[in-house]
mmCIF file of C-alpha atoms in Angstrom:
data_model
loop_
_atom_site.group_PDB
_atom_site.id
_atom_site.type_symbol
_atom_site.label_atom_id
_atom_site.label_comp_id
_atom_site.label_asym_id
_atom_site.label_seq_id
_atom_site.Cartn_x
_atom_site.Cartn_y
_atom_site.Cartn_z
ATOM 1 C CA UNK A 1392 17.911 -84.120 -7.750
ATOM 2 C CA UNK A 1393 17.576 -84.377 -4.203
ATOM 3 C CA UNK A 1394 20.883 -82.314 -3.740
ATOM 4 C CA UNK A 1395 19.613 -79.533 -5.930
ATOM 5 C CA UNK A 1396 16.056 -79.151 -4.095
ATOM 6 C CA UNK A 1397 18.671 -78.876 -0.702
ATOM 7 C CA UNK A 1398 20.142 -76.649 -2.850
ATOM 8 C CA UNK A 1399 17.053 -74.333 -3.797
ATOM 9 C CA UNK A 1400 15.690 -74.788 -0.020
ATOM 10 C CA UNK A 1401 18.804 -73.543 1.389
ATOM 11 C CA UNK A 1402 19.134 -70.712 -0.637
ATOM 12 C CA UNK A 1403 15.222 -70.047 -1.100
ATOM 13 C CA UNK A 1404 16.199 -69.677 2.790
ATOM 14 C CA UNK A 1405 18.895 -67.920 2.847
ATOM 15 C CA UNK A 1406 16.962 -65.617 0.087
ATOM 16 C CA UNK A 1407 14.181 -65.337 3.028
ATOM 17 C CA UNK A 1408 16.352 -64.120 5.382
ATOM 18 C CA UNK A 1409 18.414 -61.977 3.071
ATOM 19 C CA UNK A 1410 15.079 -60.067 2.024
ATOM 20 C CA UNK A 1411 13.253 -60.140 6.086
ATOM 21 C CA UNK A 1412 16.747 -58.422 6.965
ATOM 22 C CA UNK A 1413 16.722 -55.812 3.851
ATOM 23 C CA UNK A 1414 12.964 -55.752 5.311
ATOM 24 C CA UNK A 1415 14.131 -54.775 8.970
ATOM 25 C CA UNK A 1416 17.168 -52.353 7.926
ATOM 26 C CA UNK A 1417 14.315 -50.395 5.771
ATOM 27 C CA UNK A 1418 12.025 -50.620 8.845
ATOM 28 C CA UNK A 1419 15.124 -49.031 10.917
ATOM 29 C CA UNK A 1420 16.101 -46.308 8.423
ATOM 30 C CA UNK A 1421 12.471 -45.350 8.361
ATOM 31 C CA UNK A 1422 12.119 -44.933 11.965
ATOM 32 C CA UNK A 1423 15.550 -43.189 12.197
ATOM 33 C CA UNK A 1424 14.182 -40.336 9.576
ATOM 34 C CA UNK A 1425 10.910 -39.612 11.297
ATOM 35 C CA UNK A 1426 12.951 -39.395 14.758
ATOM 36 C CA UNK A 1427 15.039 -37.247 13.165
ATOM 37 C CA UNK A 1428 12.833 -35.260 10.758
ATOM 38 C CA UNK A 1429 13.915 -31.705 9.891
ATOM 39 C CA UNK A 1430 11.727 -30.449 7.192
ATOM 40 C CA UNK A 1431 13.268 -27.625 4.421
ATOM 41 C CA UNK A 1432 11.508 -24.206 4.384
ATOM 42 C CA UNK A 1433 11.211 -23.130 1.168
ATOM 43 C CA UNK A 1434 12.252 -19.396 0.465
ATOM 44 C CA UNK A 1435 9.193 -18.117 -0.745
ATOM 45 C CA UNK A 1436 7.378 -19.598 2.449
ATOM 46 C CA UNK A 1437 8.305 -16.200 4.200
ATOM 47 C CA UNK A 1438 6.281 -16.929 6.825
ATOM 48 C CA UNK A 1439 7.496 -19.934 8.138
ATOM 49 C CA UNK A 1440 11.215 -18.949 6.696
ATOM 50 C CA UNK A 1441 13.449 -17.503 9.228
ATOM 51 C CA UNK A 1442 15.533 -15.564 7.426
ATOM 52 C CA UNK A 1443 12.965 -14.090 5.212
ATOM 53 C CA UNK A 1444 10.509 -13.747 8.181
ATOM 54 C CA UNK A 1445 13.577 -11.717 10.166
ATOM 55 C CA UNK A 1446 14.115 -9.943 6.969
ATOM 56 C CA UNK A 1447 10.758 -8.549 6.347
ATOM 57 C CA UNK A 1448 10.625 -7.526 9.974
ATOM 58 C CA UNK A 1449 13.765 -5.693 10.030
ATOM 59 C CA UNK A 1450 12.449 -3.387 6.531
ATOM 60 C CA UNK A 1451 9.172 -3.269 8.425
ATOM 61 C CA UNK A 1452 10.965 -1.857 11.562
ATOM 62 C CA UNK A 1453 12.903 0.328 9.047
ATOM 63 C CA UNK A 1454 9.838 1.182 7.449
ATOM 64 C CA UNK A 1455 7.777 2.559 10.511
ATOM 65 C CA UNK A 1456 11.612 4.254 11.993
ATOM 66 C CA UNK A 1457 11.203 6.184 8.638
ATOM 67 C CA UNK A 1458 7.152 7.043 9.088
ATOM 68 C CA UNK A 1459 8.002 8.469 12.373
ATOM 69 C CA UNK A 1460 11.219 10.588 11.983
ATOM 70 C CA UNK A 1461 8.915 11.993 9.298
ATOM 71 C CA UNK A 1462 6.275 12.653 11.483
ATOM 72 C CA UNK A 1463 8.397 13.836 13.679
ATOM 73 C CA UNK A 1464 9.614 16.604 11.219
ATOM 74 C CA UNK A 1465 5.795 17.492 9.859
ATOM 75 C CA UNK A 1466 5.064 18.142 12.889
ATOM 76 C CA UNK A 1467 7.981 19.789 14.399
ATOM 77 C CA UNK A 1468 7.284 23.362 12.761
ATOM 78 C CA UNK A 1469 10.352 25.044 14.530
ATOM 79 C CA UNK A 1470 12.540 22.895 12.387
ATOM 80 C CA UNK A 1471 12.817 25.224 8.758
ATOM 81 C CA UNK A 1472 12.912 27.750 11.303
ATOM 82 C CA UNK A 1473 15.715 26.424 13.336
ATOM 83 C CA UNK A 1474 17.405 25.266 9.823
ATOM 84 C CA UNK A 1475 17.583 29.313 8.953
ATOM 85 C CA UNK A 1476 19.265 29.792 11.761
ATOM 86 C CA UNK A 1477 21.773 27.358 11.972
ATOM 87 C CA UNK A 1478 20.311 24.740 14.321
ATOM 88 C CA UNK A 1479 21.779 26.356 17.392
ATOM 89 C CA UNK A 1480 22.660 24.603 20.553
ATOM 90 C CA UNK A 1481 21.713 26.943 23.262
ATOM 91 C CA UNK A 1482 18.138 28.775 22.802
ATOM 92 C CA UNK A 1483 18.122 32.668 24.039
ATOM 93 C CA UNK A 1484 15.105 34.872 24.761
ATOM 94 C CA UNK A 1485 15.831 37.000 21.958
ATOM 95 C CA UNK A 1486 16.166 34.158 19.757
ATOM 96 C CA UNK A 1487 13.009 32.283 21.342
ATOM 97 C CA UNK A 1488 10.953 35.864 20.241
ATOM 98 C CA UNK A 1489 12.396 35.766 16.649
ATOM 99 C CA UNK A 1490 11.518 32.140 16.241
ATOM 100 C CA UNK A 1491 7.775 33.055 17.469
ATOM 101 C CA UNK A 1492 7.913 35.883 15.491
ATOM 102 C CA UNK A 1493 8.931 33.958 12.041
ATOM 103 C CA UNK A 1494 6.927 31.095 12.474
ATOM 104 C CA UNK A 1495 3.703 33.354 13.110
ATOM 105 C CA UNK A 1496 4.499 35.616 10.661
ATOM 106 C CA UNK A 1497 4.843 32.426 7.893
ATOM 107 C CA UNK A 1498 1.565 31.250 8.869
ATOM 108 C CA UNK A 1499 0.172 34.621 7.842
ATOM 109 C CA UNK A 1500 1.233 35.126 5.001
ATOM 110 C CA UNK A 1501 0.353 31.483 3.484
ATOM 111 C CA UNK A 1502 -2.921 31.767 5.076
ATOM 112 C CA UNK A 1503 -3.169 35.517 2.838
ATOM 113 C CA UNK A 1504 -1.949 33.579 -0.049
ATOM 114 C CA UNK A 1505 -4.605 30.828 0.126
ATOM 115 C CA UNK A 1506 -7.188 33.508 0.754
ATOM 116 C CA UNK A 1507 -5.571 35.443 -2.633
ATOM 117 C CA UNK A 1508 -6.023 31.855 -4.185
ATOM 118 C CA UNK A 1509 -9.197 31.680 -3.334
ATOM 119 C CA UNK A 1510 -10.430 35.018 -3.906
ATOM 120 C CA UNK A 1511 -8.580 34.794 -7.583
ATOM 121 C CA UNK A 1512 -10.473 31.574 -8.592
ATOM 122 C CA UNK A 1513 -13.753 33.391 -7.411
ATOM 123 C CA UNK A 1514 -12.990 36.355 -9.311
ATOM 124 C CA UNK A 1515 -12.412 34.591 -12.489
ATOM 125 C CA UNK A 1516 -15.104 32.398 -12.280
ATOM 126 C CA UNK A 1517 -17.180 35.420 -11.400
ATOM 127 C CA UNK A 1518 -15.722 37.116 -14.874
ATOM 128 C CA UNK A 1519 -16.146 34.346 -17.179
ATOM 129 C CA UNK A 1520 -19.994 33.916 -16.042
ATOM 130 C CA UNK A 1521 -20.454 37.356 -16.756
ATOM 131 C CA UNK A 1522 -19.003 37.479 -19.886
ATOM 132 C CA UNK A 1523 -21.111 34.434 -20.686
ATOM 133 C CA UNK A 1524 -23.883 36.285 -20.029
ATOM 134 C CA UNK A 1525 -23.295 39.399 -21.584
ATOM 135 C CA UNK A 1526 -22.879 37.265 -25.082
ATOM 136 C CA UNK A 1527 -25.668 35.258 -24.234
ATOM 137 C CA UNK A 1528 -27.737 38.768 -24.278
ATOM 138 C CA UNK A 1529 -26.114 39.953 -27.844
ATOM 139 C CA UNK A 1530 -26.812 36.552 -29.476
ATOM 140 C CA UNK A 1531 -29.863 35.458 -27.900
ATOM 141 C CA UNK A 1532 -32.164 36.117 -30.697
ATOM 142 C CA UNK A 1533 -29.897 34.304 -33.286
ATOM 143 C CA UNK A 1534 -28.808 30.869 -30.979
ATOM 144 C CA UNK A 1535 -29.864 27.302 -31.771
ATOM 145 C CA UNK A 1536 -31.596 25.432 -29.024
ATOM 146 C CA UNK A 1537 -28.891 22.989 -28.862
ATOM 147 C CA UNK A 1538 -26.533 26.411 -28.446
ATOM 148 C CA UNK A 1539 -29.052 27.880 -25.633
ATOM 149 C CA UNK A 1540 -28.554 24.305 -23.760
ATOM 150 C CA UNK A 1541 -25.342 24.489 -23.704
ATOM 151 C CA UNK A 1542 -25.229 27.876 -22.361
ATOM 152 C CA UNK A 1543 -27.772 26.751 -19.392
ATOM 153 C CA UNK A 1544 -25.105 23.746 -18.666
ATOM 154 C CA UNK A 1545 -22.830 26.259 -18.692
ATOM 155 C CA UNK A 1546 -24.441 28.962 -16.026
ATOM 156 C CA UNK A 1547 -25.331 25.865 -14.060
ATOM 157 C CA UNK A 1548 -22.083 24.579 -13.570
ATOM 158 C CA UNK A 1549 -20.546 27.842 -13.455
ATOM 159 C CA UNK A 1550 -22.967 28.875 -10.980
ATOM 160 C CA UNK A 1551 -21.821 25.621 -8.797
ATOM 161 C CA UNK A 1552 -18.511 26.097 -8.826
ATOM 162 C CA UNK A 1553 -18.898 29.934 -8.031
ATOM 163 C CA UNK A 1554 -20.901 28.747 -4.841
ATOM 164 C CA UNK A 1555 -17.958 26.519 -3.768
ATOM 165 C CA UNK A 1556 -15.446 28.863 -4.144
ATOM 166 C CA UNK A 1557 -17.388 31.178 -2.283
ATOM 167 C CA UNK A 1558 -17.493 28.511 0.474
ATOM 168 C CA UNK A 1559 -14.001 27.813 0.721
ATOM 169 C CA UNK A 1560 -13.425 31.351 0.806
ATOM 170 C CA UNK A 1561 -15.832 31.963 3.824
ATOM 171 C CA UNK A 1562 -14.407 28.994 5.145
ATOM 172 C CA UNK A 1563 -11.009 29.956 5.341
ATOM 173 C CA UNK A 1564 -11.908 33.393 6.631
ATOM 174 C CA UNK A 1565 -13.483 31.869 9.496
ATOM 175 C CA UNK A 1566 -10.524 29.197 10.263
ATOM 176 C CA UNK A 1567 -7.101 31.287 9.632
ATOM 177 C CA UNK A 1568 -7.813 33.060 12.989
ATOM 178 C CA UNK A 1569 -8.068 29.966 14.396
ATOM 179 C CA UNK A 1570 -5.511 28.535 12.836
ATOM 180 C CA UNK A 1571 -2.737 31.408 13.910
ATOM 181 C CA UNK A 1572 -4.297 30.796 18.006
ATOM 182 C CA UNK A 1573 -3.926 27.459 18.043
ATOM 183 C CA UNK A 1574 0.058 28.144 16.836
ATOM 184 C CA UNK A 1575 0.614 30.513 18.716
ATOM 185 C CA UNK A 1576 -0.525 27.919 21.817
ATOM 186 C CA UNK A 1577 1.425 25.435 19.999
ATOM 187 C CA UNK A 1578 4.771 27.488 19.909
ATOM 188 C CA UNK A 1579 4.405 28.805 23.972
ATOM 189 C CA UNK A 1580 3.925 25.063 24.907
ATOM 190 C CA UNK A 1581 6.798 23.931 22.364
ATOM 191 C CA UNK A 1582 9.740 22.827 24.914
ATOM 192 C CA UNK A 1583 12.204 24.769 23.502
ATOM 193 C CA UNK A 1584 10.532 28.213 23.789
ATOM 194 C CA UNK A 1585 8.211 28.013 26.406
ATOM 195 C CA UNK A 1586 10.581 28.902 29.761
ATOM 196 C CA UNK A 1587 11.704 32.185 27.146
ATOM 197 C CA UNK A 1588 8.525 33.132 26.270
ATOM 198 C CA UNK A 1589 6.056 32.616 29.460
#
């Protein structure tokens, strides 16, 4: 009996210091991983994800490269000129004059087609009020209230759209002049033509 309780002492022991040193080794591996910590990024984290962070940046950079060429060509108003012509390398006076020329001469004629726009709407408008009217005078003795309503909803809005019309039309009459100055200015500051046609 006594042997045995050595026996269980001893190993209850041994047991002890079998479990203190599984204790310690945890206690080690533990500090080992928080020295060494290197957390995963997940992929949808894009903004603490490298790759996708570098990614979105690069079709963001792409993005506004795009937005500006684009730009670029709105506002370069030479270009369907230049296109016409063949894009060529070395710019002449004559050529410089015939650019001017085209370029004016474009702006014209849409600004006269907006103005026929304009002026076609207004005349329509114009005709379908009167005609409105004219039945309104034939059948005035024989209409329904609900039918004489509807044909003082109608002159109203009629009326309102006739007036805006009207004011886009004035509008545009008082701009387009403006409009072909300023491009003219535009086109004798424009790099390419001014030292032809100054």
């Amino acid at each position: 009996k006594q042997w045995y309780q050595r026996r269980v002492a001893i190993t209850a022991g041994e047991n002890v210091r079998i479990s203190e040193q599984e204790v310690r080794d945890v206690l080690e591996q533990r500090t080992q991983e928080e020295l060494t910590t290197e957390l995963s990024v997940s992929i949808y984290d894009t903004a603490r994800n490298d790759t996708a962070k570098k990614r979105r940046e690069e079709i963001e950079r792409k993005k506004r490269d795009d937005e500006a060429r684009r730009e670029e060509m709105e506002l370069d108003y030479l270009a369907p000129f230049l296109a016409r012509i063949g894009d060529p390398a070395q710019m002449t006076a004559e050529l410089a004059q015939q650019l001017k020329e085209d370029c004016l001469e474009d702006l014209k004629q849409r600004l006269i087609d907006m103005a026929n726009l304009i002026q076609g709407r207004f005349e329509k408008e114009t005709q379908q009020l009167q005609w409105k009217q004219n039945w309104y005078q034939q059948n005035q003795t024989t209409m329904t209230k609900e039918e004489e309503e509807e044909y003082v909803s109608y002159c109203s809005e009629a009326m309102f759209r006739i007036h805006i019309l009207e004011e886009r039309l004035n509008r545009h009459k008082e701009l387009a002049p403006q409009k072909y100055v300023a491009l003219e200015s535009r086109l004798r500051g424009d790099n390419r033509l001014a030292e032809f046609l100054n």
